[in-house]
Amino acid sequence: MHQGAFVTSFEHALPMADRTDQMVIKFRDVLAATERLSPAELTAYQRQLLVPLLKHARSNVPFYRTRLAPLFRGDEVDLNRWSEIPILTRAEAQSNTRALAATVVPPHLGRVSLDETSGSTGRPVVFSTNELQMVAARAVTDRLYRWWGLDGHLTMATYISRRKVPAPAPDGVTYEGWRVGFPSGLHHLIDMSADTDQQIDWLVKRRPHYLTAYSSTLRPLAERVRERGIKLRFERIIGVSSLLPHETRTVCREVFGAPLIDQYGADEAGSIATDCPNCGLYHIAAESVLVEVLDDMGRPCAPGETGRVIVTPFYSYATGFIRYEIGDYATVGLNDTRCPVRLPTLKRIIGRYRNTFRLADGRIIYPLFSIAKLKALVPMVQFQVVQTSYDEIEVRYVPAPGAGPADEGGLGTYLRQELDPGFRISVVVVNDIPRSPSGKFEDFVSLVDRKAPTSPTQ
């Protein structure tokens, strides 16, 4: 969900140096072997990546010079004390940009460039990234292409953040080579400022085989295509950067005839997890990022439990993101032993904290109810459910043309059943549901301050 604005297809938009492409090819070949390691072998592999990162951060990143002290005995690293390292919050990352930047980055990690997150709430995280981190992200995305059988000779269309590549509506831009090693495959890109009808017209003209788009835009896109009676088909669709409800998968299959692949990532960490076509779970990209899912007391969640996502990208040397809380919830998965991929799993990506509801007693509500049921009660073309206080929910909706009034009583009853019986429900008719600053639609938003976890590591 951050689900942030991360899409490694964006990094393919411009021609890349041959040297970088060769690094990606080598990395993706390694991933084909490491994805089958046993848990013990994977842990050893991760340790080989984590220890040098920690030594570098302690020596070269001012923010970590004392913060990592519990791990070190002289120059030796004791990972048994890993949980003693404080969690790095998003607020800390925003206010410590300079202290988190390495004073020295080893030359073999490649060139360093400045980047920033999508800033869904209007407050981006500014950070530096090094070339090897980008190589790892592209290689992990290439693994998605391999798992799902995407042919680099065919065409890809991508909705892209305006801060990545200039691709203004209505025409966007087109480059060659969206998948490394396949220089002839056309890559069409369009800025996320395009409205849904512009997106449709653009896609109809280009008829790409594959589509990569913000997950939040896919359901409105499919519903509008169906409303306009247009036949638009894809072979695969990749959803990124926001919560992916099951109903979005269903409508994309019905309208576009394509499976919807969910790629979970963050600008700061790269690709974090990807839908698996074999077991249906999300496999964590454990060769490039250490992922912890913790409860509010800082304890690891067991399979089936939902908690906060904490990441440590192994190749992030230019800016230190060690035990970084990216602001998402996820549910831990139980590995399917029949799956040929043995990487650890997540069962569900819940999404951003601001897309969950919190009650006064500290309970967290994940609003994952039926959109079809909501539409049966409220005749609408678009909606947004907003928590305005601990016990108040406001349903904002754009009415369907010629629609009658909403069933406010039925809606209130349904939402209290699905969320909490203590909520007061109000309904507001609006002309438009605006996108977030990063260009996403958010179906669920909480305006209530999130209480800080009581973990001793905070």
Coordinates of C-alpha atoms in Angstrom, one line a residue, residues 48 62 69 73 78 80 100 115 131 133-134 142 214 222 264 276 312 329 337 339 345 360 374 388 392 415 434 444 452:
Q48 CA 26.2 -11.0 5.3
P62 CA 26.0 10.9 12.0
A69 CA 25.8 1.2 20.3
R73 CA 31.4 -5.0 21.0
D78 CA 25.9 -8.8 18.0
N80 CA 21.0 -10.9 19.1
L100 CA 20.8 10.5 8.1
D115 CA 15.2 11.7 -4.1
E131 CA 23.1 3.3 -7.6
Q133 CA 20.1 0.3 -4.3
M134 CA 18.4 1.3 -7.5
D142 CA 12.3 -7.9 -13.0
Y214 CA -1.6 3.3 -8.9
A222 CA -12.4 0.0 -15.0
Y264 CA 4.2 -3.4 -2.5
C276 CA 3.1 -14.8 -6.0
T312 CA 15.9 -2.0 6.8
Y329 CA 0.2 -2.1 8.5
T337 CA 5.5 -25.4 1.6
C339 CA 5.4 -23.0 -3.3
T345 CA 5.5 -14.0 3.2
A360 CA -10.3 6.2 21.8
L374 CA -21.8 0.4 0.0
T388 CA -13.3 12.9 11.7
E392 CA -17.6 10.0 14.0
L415 CA -20.9 0.7 8.8
P434 CA -9.8 15.0 -4.9
F444 CA -10.5 5.6 3.6
A452 CA 2.2 6.6 19.6

